[in-house]
Coordinates of C-alpha atoms in Angstrom, one line a residue:
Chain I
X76 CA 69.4 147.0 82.6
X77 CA 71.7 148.9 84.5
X78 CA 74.7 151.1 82.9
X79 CA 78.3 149.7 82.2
X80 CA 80.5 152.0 84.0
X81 CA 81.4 150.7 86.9
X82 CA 77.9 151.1 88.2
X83 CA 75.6 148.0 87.7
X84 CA 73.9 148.1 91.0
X85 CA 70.8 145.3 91.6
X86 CA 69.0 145.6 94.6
X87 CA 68.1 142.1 96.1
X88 CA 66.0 141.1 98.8
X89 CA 65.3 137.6 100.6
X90 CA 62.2 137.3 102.4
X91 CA 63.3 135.1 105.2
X92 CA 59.8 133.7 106.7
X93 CA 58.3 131.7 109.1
X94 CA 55.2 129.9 107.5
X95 CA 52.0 128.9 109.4
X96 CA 49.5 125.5 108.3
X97 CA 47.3 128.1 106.3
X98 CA 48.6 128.9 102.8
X99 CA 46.2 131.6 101.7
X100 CA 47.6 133.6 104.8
X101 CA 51.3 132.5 104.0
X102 CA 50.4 133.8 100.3
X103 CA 48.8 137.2 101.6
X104 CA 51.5 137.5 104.1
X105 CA 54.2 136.8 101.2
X106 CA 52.9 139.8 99.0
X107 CA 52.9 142.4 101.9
X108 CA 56.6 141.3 102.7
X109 CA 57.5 141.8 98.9
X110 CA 55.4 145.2 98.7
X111 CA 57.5 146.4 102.4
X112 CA 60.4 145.0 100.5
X113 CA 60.0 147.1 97.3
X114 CA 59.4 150.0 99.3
X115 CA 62.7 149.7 100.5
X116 CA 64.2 150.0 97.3
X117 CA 64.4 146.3 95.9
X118 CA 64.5 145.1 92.6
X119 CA 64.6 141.5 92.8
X120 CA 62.6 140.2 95.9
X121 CA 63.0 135.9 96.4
X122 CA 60.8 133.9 99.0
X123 CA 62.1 130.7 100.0
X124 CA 61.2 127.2 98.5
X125 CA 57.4 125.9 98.9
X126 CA 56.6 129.5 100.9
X127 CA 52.9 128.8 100.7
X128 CA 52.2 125.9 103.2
X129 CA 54.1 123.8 106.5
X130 CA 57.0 121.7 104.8
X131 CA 54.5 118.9 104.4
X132 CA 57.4 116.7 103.5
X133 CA 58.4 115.8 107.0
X134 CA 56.1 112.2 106.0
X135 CA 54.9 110.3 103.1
X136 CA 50.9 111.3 103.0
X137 CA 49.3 111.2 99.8
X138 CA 46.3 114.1 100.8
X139 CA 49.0 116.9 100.6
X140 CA 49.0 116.5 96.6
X141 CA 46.1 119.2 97.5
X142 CA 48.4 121.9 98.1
X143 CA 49.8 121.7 94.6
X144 CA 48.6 124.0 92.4
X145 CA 49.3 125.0 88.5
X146 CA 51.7 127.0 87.1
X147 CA 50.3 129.6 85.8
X148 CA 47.7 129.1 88.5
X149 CA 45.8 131.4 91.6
X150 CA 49.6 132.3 93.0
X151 CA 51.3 133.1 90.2
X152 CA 48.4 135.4 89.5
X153 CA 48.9 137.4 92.4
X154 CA 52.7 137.6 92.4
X155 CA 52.5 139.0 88.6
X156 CA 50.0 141.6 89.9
X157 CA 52.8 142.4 93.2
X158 CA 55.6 142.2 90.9
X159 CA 54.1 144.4 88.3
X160 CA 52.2 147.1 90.9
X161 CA 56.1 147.1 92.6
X162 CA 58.2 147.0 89.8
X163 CA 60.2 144.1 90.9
X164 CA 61.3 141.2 89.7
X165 CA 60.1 137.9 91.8
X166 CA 61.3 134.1 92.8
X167 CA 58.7 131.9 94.4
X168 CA 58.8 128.5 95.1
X169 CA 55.7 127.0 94.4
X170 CA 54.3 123.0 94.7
X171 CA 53.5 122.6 91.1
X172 CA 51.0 120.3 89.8
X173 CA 51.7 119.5 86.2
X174 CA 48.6 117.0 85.7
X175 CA 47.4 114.5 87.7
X176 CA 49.7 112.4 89.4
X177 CA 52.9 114.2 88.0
X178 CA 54.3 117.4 90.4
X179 CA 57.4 119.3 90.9
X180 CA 59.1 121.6 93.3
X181 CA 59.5 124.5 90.8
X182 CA 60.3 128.0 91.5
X183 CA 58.8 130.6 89.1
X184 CA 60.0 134.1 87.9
X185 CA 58.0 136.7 87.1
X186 CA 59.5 139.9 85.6
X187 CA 59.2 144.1 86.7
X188 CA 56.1 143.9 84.1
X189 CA 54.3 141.0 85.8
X190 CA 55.3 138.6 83.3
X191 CA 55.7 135.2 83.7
X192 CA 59.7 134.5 82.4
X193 CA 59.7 130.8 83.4
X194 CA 59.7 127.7 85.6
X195 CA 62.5 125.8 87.2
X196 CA 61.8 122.7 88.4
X197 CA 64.0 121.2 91.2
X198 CA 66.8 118.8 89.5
X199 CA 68.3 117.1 93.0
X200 CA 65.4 115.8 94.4
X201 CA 66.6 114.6 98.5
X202 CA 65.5 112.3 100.6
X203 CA 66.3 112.0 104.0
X204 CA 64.5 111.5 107.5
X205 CA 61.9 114.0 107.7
X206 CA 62.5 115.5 104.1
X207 CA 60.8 112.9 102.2
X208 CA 60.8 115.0 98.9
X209 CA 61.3 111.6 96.3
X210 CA 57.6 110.2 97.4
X211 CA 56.6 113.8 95.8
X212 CA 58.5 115.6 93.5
X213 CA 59.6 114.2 90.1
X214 CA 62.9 115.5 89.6
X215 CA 62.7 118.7 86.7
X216 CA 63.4 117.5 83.1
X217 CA 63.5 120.5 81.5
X218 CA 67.8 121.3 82.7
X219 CA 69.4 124.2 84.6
X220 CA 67.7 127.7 83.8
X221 CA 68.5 131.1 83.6
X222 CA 66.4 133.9 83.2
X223 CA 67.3 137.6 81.2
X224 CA 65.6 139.7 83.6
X225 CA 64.9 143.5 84.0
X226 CA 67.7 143.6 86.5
X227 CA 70.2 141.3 85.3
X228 CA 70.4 137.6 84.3
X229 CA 69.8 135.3 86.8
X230 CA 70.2 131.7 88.0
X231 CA 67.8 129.5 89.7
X232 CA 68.1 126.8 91.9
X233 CA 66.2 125.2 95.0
X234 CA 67.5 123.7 97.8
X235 CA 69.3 120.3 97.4
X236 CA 70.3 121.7 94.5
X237 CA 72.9 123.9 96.3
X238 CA 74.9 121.0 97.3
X239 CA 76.1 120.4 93.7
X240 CA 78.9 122.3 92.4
X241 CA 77.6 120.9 88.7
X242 CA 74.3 123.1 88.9
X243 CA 76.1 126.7 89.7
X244 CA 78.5 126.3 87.3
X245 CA 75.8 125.4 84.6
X246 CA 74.0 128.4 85.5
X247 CA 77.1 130.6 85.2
X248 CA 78.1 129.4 81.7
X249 CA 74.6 130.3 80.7
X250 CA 75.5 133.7 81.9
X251 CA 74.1 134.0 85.3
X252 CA 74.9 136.9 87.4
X253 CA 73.4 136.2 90.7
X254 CA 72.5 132.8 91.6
X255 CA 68.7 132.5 93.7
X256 CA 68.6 129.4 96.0
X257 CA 64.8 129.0 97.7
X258 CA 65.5 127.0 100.6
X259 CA 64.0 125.3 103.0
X260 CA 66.6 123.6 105.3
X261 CA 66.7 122.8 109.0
X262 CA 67.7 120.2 111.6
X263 CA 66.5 117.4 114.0
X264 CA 66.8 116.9 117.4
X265 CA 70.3 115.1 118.0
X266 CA 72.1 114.8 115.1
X267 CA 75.3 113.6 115.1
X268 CA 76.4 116.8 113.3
X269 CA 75.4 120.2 115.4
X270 CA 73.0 122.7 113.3
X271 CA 75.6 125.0 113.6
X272 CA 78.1 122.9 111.9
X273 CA 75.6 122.4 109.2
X274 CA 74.8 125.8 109.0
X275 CA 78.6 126.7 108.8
X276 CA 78.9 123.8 105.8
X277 CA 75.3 125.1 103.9
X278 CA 77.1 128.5 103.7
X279 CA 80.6 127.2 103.3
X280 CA 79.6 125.4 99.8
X281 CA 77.6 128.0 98.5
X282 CA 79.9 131.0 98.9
X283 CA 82.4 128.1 97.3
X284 CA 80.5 128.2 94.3
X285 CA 80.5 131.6 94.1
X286 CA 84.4 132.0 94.6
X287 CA 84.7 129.2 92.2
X288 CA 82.2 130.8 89.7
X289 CA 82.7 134.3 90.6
X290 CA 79.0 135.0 90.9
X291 CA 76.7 136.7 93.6
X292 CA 74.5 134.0 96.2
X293 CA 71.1 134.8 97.1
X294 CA 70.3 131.7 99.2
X295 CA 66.7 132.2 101.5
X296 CA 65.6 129.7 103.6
X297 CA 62.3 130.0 106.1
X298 CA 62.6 129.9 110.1
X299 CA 60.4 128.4 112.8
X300 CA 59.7 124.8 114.7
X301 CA 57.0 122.9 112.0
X302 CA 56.9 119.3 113.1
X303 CA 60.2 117.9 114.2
X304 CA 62.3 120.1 112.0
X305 CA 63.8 123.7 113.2
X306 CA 64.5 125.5 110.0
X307 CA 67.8 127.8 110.5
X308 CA 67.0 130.5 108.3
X309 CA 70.1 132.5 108.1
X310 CA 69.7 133.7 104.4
X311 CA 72.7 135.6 102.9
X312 CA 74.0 136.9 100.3
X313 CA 77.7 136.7 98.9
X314 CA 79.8 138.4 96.3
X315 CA 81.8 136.9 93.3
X316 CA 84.9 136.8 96.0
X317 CA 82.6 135.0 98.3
X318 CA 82.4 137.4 101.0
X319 CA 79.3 137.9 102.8
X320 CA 77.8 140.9 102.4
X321 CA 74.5 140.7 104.1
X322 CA 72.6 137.8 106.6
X323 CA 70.0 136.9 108.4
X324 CA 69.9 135.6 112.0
X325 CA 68.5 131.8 112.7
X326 CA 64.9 132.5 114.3
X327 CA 63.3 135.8 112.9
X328 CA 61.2 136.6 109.8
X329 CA 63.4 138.8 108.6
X330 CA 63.9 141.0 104.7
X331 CA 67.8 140.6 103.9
X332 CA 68.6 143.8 101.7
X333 CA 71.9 143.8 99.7
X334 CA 73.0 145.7 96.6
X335 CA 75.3 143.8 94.5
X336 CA 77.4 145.7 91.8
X337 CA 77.4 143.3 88.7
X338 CA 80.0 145.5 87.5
X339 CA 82.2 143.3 91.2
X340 CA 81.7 140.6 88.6
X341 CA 84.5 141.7 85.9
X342 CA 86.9 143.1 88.4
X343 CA 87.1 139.4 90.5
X344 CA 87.1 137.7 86.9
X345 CA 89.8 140.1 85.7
X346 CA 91.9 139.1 89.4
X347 CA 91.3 135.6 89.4
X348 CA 90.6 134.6 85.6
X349 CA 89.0 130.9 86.3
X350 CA 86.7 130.8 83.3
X351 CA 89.6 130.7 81.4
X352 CA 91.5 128.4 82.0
X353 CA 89.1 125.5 82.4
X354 CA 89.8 122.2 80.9
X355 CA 86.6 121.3 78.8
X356 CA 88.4 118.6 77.3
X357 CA 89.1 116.6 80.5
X358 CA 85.9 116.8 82.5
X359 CA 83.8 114.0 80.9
X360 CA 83.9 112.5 84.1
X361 CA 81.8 114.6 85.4
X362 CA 79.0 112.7 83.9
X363 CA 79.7 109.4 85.1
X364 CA 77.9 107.8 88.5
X365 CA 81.3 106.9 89.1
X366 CA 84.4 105.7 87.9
X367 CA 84.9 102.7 88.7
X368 CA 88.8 101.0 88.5
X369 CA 89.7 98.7 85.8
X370 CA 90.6 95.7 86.6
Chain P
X147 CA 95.0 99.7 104.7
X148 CA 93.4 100.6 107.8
X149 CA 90.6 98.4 108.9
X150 CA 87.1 99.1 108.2
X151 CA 85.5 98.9 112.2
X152 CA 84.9 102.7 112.5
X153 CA 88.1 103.4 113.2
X154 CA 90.8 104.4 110.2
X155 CA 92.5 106.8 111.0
X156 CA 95.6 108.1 108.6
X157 CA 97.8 110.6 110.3
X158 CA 98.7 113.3 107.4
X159 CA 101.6 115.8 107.4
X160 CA 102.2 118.8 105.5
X161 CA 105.2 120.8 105.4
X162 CA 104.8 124.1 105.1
X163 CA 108.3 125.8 104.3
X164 CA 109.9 128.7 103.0
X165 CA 112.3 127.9 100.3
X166 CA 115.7 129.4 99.8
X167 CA 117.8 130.2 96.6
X168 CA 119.5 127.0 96.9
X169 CA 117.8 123.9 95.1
X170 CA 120.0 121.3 96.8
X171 CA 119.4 122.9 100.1
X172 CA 116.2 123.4 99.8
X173 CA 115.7 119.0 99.2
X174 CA 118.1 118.7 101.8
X175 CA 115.8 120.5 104.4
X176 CA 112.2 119.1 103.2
X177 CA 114.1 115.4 103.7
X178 CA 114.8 116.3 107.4
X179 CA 111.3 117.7 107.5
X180 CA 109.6 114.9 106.2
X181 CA 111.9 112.3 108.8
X182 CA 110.7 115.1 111.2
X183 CA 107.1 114.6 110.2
X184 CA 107.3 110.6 110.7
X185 CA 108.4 110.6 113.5
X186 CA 105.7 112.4 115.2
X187 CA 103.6 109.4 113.4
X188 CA 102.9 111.0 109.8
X189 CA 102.0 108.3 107.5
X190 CA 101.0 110.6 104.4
X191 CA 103.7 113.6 103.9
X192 CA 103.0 116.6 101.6
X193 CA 105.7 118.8 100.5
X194 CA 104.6 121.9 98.7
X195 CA 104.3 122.8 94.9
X196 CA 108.2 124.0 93.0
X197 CA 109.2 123.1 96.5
X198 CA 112.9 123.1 94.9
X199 CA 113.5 126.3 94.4
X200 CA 112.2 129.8 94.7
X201 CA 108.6 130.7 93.0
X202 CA 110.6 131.6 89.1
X203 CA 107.6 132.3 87.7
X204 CA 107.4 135.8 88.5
X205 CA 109.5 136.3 85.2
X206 CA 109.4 134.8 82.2
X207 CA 113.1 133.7 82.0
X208 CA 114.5 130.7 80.1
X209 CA 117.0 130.5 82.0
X210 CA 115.4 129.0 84.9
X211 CA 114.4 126.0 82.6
X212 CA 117.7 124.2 83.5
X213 CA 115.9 124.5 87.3
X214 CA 113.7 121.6 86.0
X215 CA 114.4 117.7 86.3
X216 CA 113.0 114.3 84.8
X217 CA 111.2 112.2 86.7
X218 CA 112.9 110.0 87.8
X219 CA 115.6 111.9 88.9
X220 CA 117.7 113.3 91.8
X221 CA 114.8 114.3 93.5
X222 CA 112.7 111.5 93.1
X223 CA 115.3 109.1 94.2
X224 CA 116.0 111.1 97.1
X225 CA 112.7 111.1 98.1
X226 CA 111.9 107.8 97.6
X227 CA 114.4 106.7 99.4
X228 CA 113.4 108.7 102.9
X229 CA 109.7 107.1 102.1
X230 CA 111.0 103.7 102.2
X231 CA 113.2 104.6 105.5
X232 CA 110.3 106.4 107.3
X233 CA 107.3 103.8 105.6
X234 CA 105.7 107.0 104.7
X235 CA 104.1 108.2 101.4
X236 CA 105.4 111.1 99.9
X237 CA 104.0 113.7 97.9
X238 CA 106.0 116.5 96.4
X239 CA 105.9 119.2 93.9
X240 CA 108.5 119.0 91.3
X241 CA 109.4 120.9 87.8
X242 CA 109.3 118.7 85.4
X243 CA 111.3 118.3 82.2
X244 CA 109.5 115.8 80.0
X245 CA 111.7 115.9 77.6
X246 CA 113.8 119.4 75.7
X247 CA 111.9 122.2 75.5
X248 CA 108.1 120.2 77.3
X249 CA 107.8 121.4 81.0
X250 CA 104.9 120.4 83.3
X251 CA 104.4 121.3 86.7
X252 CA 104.1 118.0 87.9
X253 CA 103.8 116.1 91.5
X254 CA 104.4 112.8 92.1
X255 CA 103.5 110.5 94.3
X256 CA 105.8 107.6 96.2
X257 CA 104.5 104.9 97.9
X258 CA 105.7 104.2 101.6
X259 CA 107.9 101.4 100.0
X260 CA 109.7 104.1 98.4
X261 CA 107.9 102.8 94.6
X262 CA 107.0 106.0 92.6
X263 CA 102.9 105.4 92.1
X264 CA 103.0 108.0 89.5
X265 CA 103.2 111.5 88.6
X266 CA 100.6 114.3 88.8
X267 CA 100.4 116.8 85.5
X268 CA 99.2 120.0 86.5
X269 CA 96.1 120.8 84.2
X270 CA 94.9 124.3 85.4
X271 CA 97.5 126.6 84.3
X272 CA 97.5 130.4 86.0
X273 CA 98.7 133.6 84.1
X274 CA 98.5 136.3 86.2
X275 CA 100.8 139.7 87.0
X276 CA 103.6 137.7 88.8
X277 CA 102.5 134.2 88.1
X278 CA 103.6 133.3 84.5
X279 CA 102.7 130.2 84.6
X280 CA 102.0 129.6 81.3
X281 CA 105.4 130.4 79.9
X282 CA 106.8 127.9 81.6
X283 CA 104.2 124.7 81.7
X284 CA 102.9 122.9 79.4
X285 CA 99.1 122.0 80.6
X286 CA 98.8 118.1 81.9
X287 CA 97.5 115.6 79.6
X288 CA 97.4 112.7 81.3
X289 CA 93.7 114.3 82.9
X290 CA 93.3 114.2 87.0
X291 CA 94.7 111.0 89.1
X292 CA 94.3 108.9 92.4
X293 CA 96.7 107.1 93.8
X294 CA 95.6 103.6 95.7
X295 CA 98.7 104.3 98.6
X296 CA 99.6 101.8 101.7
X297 CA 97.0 104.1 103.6
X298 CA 94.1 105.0 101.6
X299 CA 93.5 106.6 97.9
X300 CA 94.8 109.9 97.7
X301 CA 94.0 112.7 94.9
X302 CA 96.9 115.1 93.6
X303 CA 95.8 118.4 92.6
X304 CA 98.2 121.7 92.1
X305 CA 97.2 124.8 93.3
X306 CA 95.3 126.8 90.5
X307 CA 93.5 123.0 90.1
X308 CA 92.2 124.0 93.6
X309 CA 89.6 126.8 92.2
X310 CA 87.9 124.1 90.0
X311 CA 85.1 121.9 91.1
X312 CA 85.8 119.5 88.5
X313 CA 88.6 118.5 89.3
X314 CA 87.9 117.7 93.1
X315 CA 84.7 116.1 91.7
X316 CA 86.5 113.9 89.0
X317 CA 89.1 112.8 92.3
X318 CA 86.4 112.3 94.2
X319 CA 84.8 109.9 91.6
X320 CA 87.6 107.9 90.9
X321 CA 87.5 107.2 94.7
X322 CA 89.6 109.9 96.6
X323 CA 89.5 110.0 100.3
X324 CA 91.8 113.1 100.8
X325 CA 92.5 115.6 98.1
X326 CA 96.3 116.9 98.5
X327 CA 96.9 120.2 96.8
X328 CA 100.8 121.4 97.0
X329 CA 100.5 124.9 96.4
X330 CA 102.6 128.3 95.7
X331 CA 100.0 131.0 96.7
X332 CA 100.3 135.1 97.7
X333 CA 99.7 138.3 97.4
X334 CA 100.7 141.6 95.7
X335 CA 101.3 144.5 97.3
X336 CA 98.9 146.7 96.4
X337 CA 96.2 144.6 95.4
X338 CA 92.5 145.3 94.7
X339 CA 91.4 142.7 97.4
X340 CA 93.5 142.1 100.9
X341 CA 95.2 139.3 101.6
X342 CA 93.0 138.2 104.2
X343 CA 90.2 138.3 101.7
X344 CA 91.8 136.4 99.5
X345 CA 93.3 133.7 102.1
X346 CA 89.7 133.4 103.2
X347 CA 88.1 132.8 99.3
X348 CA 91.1 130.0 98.7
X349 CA 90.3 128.4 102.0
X350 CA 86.5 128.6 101.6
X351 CA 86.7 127.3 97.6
X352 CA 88.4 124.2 98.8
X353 CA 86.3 123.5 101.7
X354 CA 83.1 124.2 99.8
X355 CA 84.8 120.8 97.4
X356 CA 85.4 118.8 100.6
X357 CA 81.6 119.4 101.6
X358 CA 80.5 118.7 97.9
X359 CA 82.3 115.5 97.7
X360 CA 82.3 114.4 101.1
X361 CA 86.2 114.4 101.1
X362 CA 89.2 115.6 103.0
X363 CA 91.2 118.3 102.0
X364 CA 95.0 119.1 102.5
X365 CA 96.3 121.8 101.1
X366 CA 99.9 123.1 101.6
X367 CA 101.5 126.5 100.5
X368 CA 104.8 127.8 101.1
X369 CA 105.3 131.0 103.0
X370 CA 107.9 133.8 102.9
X371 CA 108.5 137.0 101.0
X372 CA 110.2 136.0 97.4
X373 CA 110.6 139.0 95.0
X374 CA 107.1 141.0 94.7
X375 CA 105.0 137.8 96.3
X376 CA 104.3 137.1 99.5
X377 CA 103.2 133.3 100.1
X378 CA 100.5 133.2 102.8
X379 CA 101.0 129.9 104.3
X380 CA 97.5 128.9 105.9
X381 CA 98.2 125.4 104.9
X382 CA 95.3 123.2 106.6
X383 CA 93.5 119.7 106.6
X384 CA 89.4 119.9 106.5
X385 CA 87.2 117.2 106.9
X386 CA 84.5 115.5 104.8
X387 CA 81.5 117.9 106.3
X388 CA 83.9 121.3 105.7
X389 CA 86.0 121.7 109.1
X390 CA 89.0 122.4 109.3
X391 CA 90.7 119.8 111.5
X392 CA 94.3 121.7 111.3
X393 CA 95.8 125.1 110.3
X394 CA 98.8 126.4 110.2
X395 CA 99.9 130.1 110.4
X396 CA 100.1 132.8 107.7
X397 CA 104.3 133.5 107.8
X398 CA 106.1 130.5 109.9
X399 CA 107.6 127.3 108.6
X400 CA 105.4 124.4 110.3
X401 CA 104.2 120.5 110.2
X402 CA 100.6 120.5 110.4
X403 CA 100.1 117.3 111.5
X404 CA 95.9 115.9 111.3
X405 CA 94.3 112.8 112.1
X406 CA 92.3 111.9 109.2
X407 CA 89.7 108.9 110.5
X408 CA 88.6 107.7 106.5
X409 CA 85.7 106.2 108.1
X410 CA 84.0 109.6 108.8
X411 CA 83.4 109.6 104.9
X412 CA 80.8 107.3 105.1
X413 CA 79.1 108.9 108.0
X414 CA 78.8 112.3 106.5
X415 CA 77.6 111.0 103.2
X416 CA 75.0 108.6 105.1
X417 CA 73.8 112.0 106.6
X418 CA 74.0 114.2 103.1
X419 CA 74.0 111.7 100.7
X420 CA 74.8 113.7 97.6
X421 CA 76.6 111.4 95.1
X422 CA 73.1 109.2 95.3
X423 CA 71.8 112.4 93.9
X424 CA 74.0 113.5 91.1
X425 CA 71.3 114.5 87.9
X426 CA 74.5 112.9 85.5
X427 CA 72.2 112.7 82.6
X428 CA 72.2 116.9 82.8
X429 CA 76.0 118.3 83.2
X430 CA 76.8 117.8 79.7
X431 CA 76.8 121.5 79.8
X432 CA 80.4 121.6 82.1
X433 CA 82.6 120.7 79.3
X434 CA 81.5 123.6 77.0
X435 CA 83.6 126.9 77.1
X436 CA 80.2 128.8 77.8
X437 CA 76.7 128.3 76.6
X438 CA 75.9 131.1 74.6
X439 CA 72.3 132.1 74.0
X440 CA 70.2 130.9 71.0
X441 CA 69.2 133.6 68.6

């Protein structure tokens, strides 16, 4: 853990990727992008949701159950042995197969000594044209995670999951430092909204929760045409005042380098004292569907 | 209520104005401003927070207690009566004294028959160098509020409210369509972070809740050097996928007038349909303090 006296930097990188239809090239690919990453000086490396195969999601087909695998299982194998010949801590989203007939989008991290800390499973599972995710994924059951790494505590969240204010701010009360979103997130041909006003909104909420929760953002998402879909890349990262502080372009693989100061944390907190002042005893609400008028 | 074909549109004004030593003059000008505001069409007006009387809270001064009123009151009635003349709703910031010695920093809402549809307790509470919030208001405990008006539920937050997601999640739940936050917001001379940095996290926090929820957003500050503090103005209205619709300028008094068509709530949460996805059987975790590790 770094020191305490002003001077807590991390090094983070995001592996922005494009991804091809074969996964044990994705997976090879994947390690030599987080060895060129570590060689650059990062601590903490994150790939983007389901890195190892095609967003098979785009329809409902039952044979891509065989591109789950187990956690641990042949990829977590090889990340431990990257994380622990680099030194660095890794996030991976991987297609989990829990038993037969049961799977999850789960991220795993893996700490500097190749260890296996833990597995989230997705909690906001979508479903929309072309990201079919509910015929797939169970939604996790095990809660929001975060995970006391060699660089600092860290959240973990994936995709969908970035939408809802509810999941970052569980993740900071646990202690979270920097929040880690694996993403996989594009658009289609003619939608009413343009990609760039969904880009603009993607980033918008994020660094929200950040300013809100005055944590650090890692959000990495892949790039590329697969199917119908044109995933936007544009991976950041953002400090606990919700500036950007590095980013990715739309098209190109890319590795997103940033150093965040953990120590940023305490002065924004100290500014802008939010934790505070929250009102835990009026936010019941907050668990209900909806609340409906009484009559 | 505006009908439900597609086309429902509420025109929205909020006054942004600098405020003057002199309480009665101060009323005097907002009711001009808000006659102003209907009749370039406004059908919802917003005044901002304390918009009474200079920002006291930059001391801690008993003396300004006697600035505070009951609702009803002068102010109220005044108000109500220019929302019944114009058919305009009215919201307005106003210090409230709930009885000797219990302050709250209140808004309250009139209906565009002139009826008061309630008032608005703030619940976040600042205390910062400059804002001594907390010496003079008592927290609200009558929780977060909507407001079914002639044109469309409304949600009242205050200012510091604005940096919590619960509270634009809670509105949003009980059925808000636009969130209205009067506000009192600067900066130091001097401070760690610039002004523009700061503008840009307020701005960003509340348009990361609009995209969350799906909601519009209208936020108005006051602007003008008082004492040490220099209020930013950058009132502006965003829309239920982030955009800002309307802005007003950092230093000038102005009516940011916006078009609010409620029925592009529906289309944007068609597209991201987040509330379907809410995991409510998981944020029990929001209302603690902080979730402290397990030995």
């Amino acid at each position: 853990m770094a020191g305490t006296n002003g001077d807590e930097n991390v090094k983070v990188a995001l592996i922005q990727m494009s991804v091809s239809d074969d996964p044990d090239a994705n997976l090879e690919r994947a390690l030599k992008l987080i060895d060129e990453s570590a060689r650059k000086g990062a601590q903490i490396v994150c790939l983007p949701e389901l890195f190892r195969s095609r967003y098979f999601c785009q329809s409902e087909d039952a044979d891509n159950f065989s591109l789950a695998e187990t956690i641990p299982g042949k990829t977590t194998e090889m990340l431990s042995k990257t994380a622990k010949r680099n030194g660095v801590v890794l996030i991976a989203g991987i297609f989990e197969k829990r038993t037969r007939g049961l799977y999850h989008n789960s991220a795993v991290v893996i700490d500097a000594d190749g260890s296996l800390l833990g597995t989230y499973r997705k909690m906001h599972i979508p479903d929309d044209p072309h990201f079919y995710e509910k015929f797939y994924f169970t939604p996790g059951d095990t809660g929001f995670k975060v995970y006391a790494t060699k660089y600092g505590k860290i959240g973990v969240l994936i995709c969908w999951d970035q939408w809802y204010p509810e999941a970052a701010r569980i993740a900071t009360l646990m202690g979270a430092q920097i929040i880690f979103y694996p993403t996989a997130i594009g658009s289609l041909p003619g939608e009413e909204k343009s990609a760039e006003g969904m880009r603009s909104a993607w980033e918008t909420v994020q660094r929200g929760h950040g300013i809100a929760n005055g944590v650090f953002i890692a959000s990495v998402n892949r790039v590329g045409k697969e199917g119908t879909l044109d995933f936007w890349g544009s991976s950041f990262v953002s400090g606990p005042f919700g500036e950007v502080v590095a980013k990715a372009g739309a098209t190109r693989d890319e590795i997103v380098m940033a150093r965040c100061n953990l120590h940023e944390i305490d002065v924004v907190r100290h500014e802008w004292p939010f934790l505070r002042d929250r009102r835990i005893d009026a936010y019941k609400g907050i668990s209900s569907r909806f609340i409906d008028e009484k009559d």
